[in-house]
């Protein structure tokens, strides 16, 4: 008798959670499990701002997939997913076709540039290990070049960060700590360095508690970071950005480095596959299945769920993706057992949100309690270690966890 | 009574040797000693190929000048020397004028591009800490960018080294060790990397023993380095070099990094000062004074001395510069004492030459004995530590010496 085949696309937080839960609960003869991922490693998307700034080496931000999957139960295929043909129940990858009975789409988000001119060409995105590494090296190269060029171009040492949301602010926090190190490493006068955050919205960290936001901004400004708020970025050029300062007024800021951290959209494979979507995200059913597709689950960045309390979508976070992975695994097992009626409805359980401001500082709301400074920073590391623990257990926490608490 | 004023320009091997010998032999009331240098640190020119390749951090390649001078006897001025007016006995610097009674010109060499088109614009030179650091960062940025770009440009990972003389070969030795590390750091397939050495002369390391040269070439080729010998570099472009392959034949090699390590000339200040010179080097008298200038000594890279055994100039080496520094200091002291007739004639005492092929390998001729492999590599480190010892004594050797012998 042919075993049912479960194919999981993506080894991010959601995908790995699904696979580790499936391998724990299913025996060899109950199903074939296939995990498809572009790299042979998982990376911590929520730590990429550190690798990008250079405050944490990228090898500390990733681990081998083989460390957390049970090879005797899970067949890992390293390949890039290119398309899905839902009628044929097939996934098309860079390494060939894979058939499925049940499909879990746990592919990651891509940067959203909102059609802003020049961004795709001239801005770096904090998207994955490769791009984070390039940002780090680009900034270091700007410092090294500045020090060696005959006619000093001060603008080389200006870094523009587009976006004052979660990623933008966390990246700024790291840069604030990193710049003094860079100045020492390259013998550069710290007064020559400028870091400017450009945000279209009228505030930073929209949705966060105002008291915490005030604390964050003050701490970042103390590190020398400038904020240009309520001023949309209009265009990125090779060596500058143009920002709107009012009706007809614009300002050009020369900059050696432009990093865009202002938005993400779902994975383009969703659009290619023809599944109904909004910006490549699918408004999933309560049981996490794609509407009209009984055998396709969508979790993580490509899933869209409305928080009915505020009538806005939940943000794509690691916390929700992992919770979805658990429910998704359980629901697939129910289906395998023919229990179509017993699928669990997913409800996010938001334990809290902590926004880092560098290794030693943070703000957060945890179980309804406001935190800032070292307490919040401690909690951030607990959250980071918890994600490692949920996927890879204690041994992974010891290997890749964050323990420099003070 | 006014004390005679001795001004030393440059804190390289020759300049520091002169100053440390003068401060040891002269008391406070015998002379004013002024040392003028662009940076507040000395760097090991002979180790720059390591900092450029990234195999040794640039902070290991330099030390503070304050560590080796006696501040109570020597007045250190951090300034860039811009001109010398010999009739007025004045040095003009970025920080103002300085008068002298006795002048020691120990300024360093600059790269010689022999008028080759595009070299100045598109090639890096292994010239000082700043340029070495930029080369290291440039190469790392090429690897990081390659890994993150959508359409892979393999030529990004090609490094052209112009020149198979001493510096070129030592740099190639370090690159051979560094590239496997870079491939690991940036997840790049080593097969994609090319290192090509382009040399106009018909052999590598001209003047070296043929058996040692053969050993060096074989070892470097084993590390994947290609040699294009007897093929002058005609032009450097932003992303390629053009080399002559015969009468009318040329070859273009696309490359992300071009490093020119094929020649140096004296310091341009010599030419500006109007002292008779050849490529900014002055054919000094036996007592190291500039012809026609009783009170000006020229040592190190800007001095030119003929090796009469082979009727060719001695190469500008650290070994000779330091020996000159000692004689120069003694001769100044003789002049101070009114003993114009008792000046010592300088004769280089070449103890040997060791060319490194990476941390773990080298070739050399020491006291007439041929060495290769670990023995030569050991001797290279002895030579490096000896230079530290001569200028800064035992404490400097412990601080900055090389002890990883095997």
PDB file of C-alpha atoms in Angstrom, chain B residues 44-53 55 126 161 163-177 197 205 208 216 220 223 225 227 261 353-359 361-363 376 380 383-384 402:
ATOM      1  CA  UNK B  44      55.655  46.774   9.390  1.00  0.00           C
ATOM      2  CA  UNK B  45      55.880  47.349   5.650  1.00  0.00           C
ATOM      3  CA  UNK B  46      57.247  43.828   5.289  1.00  0.00           C
ATOM      4  CA  UNK B  47      54.072  42.364   6.823  1.00  0.00           C
ATOM      5  CA  UNK B  48      51.538  44.375   4.830  1.00  0.00           C
ATOM      6  CA  UNK B  49      50.904  41.510   2.388  1.00  0.00           C
ATOM      7  CA  UNK B  50      49.429  39.603   5.339  1.00  0.00           C
ATOM      8  CA  UNK B  51      47.077  42.401   6.370  1.00  0.00           C
ATOM      9  CA  UNK B  52      46.080  42.833   2.709  1.00  0.00           C
ATOM     10  CA  UNK B  53      45.181  39.179   2.320  1.00  0.00           C
ATOM     11  CA  UNK B  55      45.619  36.522   7.231  1.00  0.00           C
ATOM     12  CA  UNK B 126      49.983  47.227  -0.954  1.00  0.00           C
ATOM     13  CA  UNK B 161      48.251  40.178  -8.813  1.00  0.00           C
ATOM     14  CA  UNK B 163      54.168  41.462 -10.228  1.00  0.00           C
ATOM     15  CA  UNK B 164      56.039  38.293  -9.293  1.00  0.00           C
ATOM     16  CA  UNK B 165      58.729  40.020  -7.269  1.00  0.00           C
ATOM     17  CA  UNK B 166      59.115  39.775  -3.550  1.00  0.00           C
ATOM     18  CA  UNK B 167      55.862  41.526  -2.525  1.00  0.00           C
ATOM     19  CA  UNK B 168      53.779  39.863  -5.246  1.00  0.00           C
ATOM     20  CA  UNK B 169      54.945  36.367  -4.322  1.00  0.00           C
ATOM     21  CA  UNK B 170      54.517  36.916  -0.580  1.00  0.00           C
ATOM     22  CA  UNK B 171      50.991  38.250  -1.155  1.00  0.00           C
ATOM     23  CA  UNK B 172      50.167  35.241  -3.363  1.00  0.00           C
ATOM     24  CA  UNK B 173      51.370  32.935  -0.597  1.00  0.00           C
ATOM     25  CA  UNK B 174      48.939  34.538   1.844  1.00  0.00           C
ATOM     26  CA  UNK B 175      46.072  34.512  -0.682  1.00  0.00           C
ATOM     27  CA  UNK B 176      46.646  30.806  -1.232  1.00  0.00           C
ATOM     28  CA  UNK B 177      45.979  30.246   2.464  1.00  0.00           C
ATOM     29  CA  UNK B 197      49.852  36.441 -11.219  1.00  0.00           C
ATOM     30  CA  UNK B 205      61.528  36.309  -8.092  1.00  0.00           C
ATOM     31  CA  UNK B 208      66.659  34.420  -6.332  1.00  0.00           C
ATOM     32  CA  UNK B 216      58.070  28.461  -4.592  1.00  0.00           C
ATOM     33  CA  UNK B 220      51.919  28.264  -5.109  1.00  0.00           C
ATOM     34  CA  UNK B 223      47.395  26.146  -4.002  1.00  0.00           C
ATOM     35  CA  UNK B 225      47.573  30.047  -8.287  1.00  0.00           C
ATOM     36  CA  UNK B 227      51.146  32.315 -13.477  1.00  0.00           C
ATOM     37  CA  UNK B 261      52.689  44.812  -6.455  1.00  0.00           C
ATOM     38  CA  UNK B 353      66.731  37.072   2.421  1.00  0.00           C
ATOM     39  CA  UNK B 354      63.630  35.059   3.215  1.00  0.00           C
ATOM     40  CA  UNK B 355      60.502  35.167   1.066  1.00  0.00           C
ATOM     41  CA  UNK B 356      57.351  33.939   2.772  1.00  0.00           C
ATOM     42  CA  UNK B 357      54.876  31.656   0.974  1.00  0.00           C
ATOM     43  CA  UNK B 358      52.196  31.881   3.632  1.00  0.00           C
ATOM     44  CA  UNK B 359      52.386  31.422   7.359  1.00  0.00           C
ATOM     45  CA  UNK B 361      56.037  27.986   4.192  1.00  0.00           C
ATOM     46  CA  UNK B 362      58.891  30.070   2.790  1.00  0.00           C
ATOM     47  CA  UNK B 363      62.122  30.037   0.827  1.00  0.00           C
ATOM     48  CA  UNK B 376      62.673  28.921   6.075  1.00  0.00           C
ATOM     49  CA  UNK B 380      61.281  34.404   8.445  1.00  0.00           C
ATOM     50  CA  UNK B 383      63.859  37.957  11.006  1.00  0.00           C
ATOM     51  CA  UNK B 384      60.511  39.654  11.724  1.00  0.00           C
ATOM     52  CA  UNK B 402      55.396  36.104  15.733  1.00  0.00           C
TER      53      UNK B 402
END
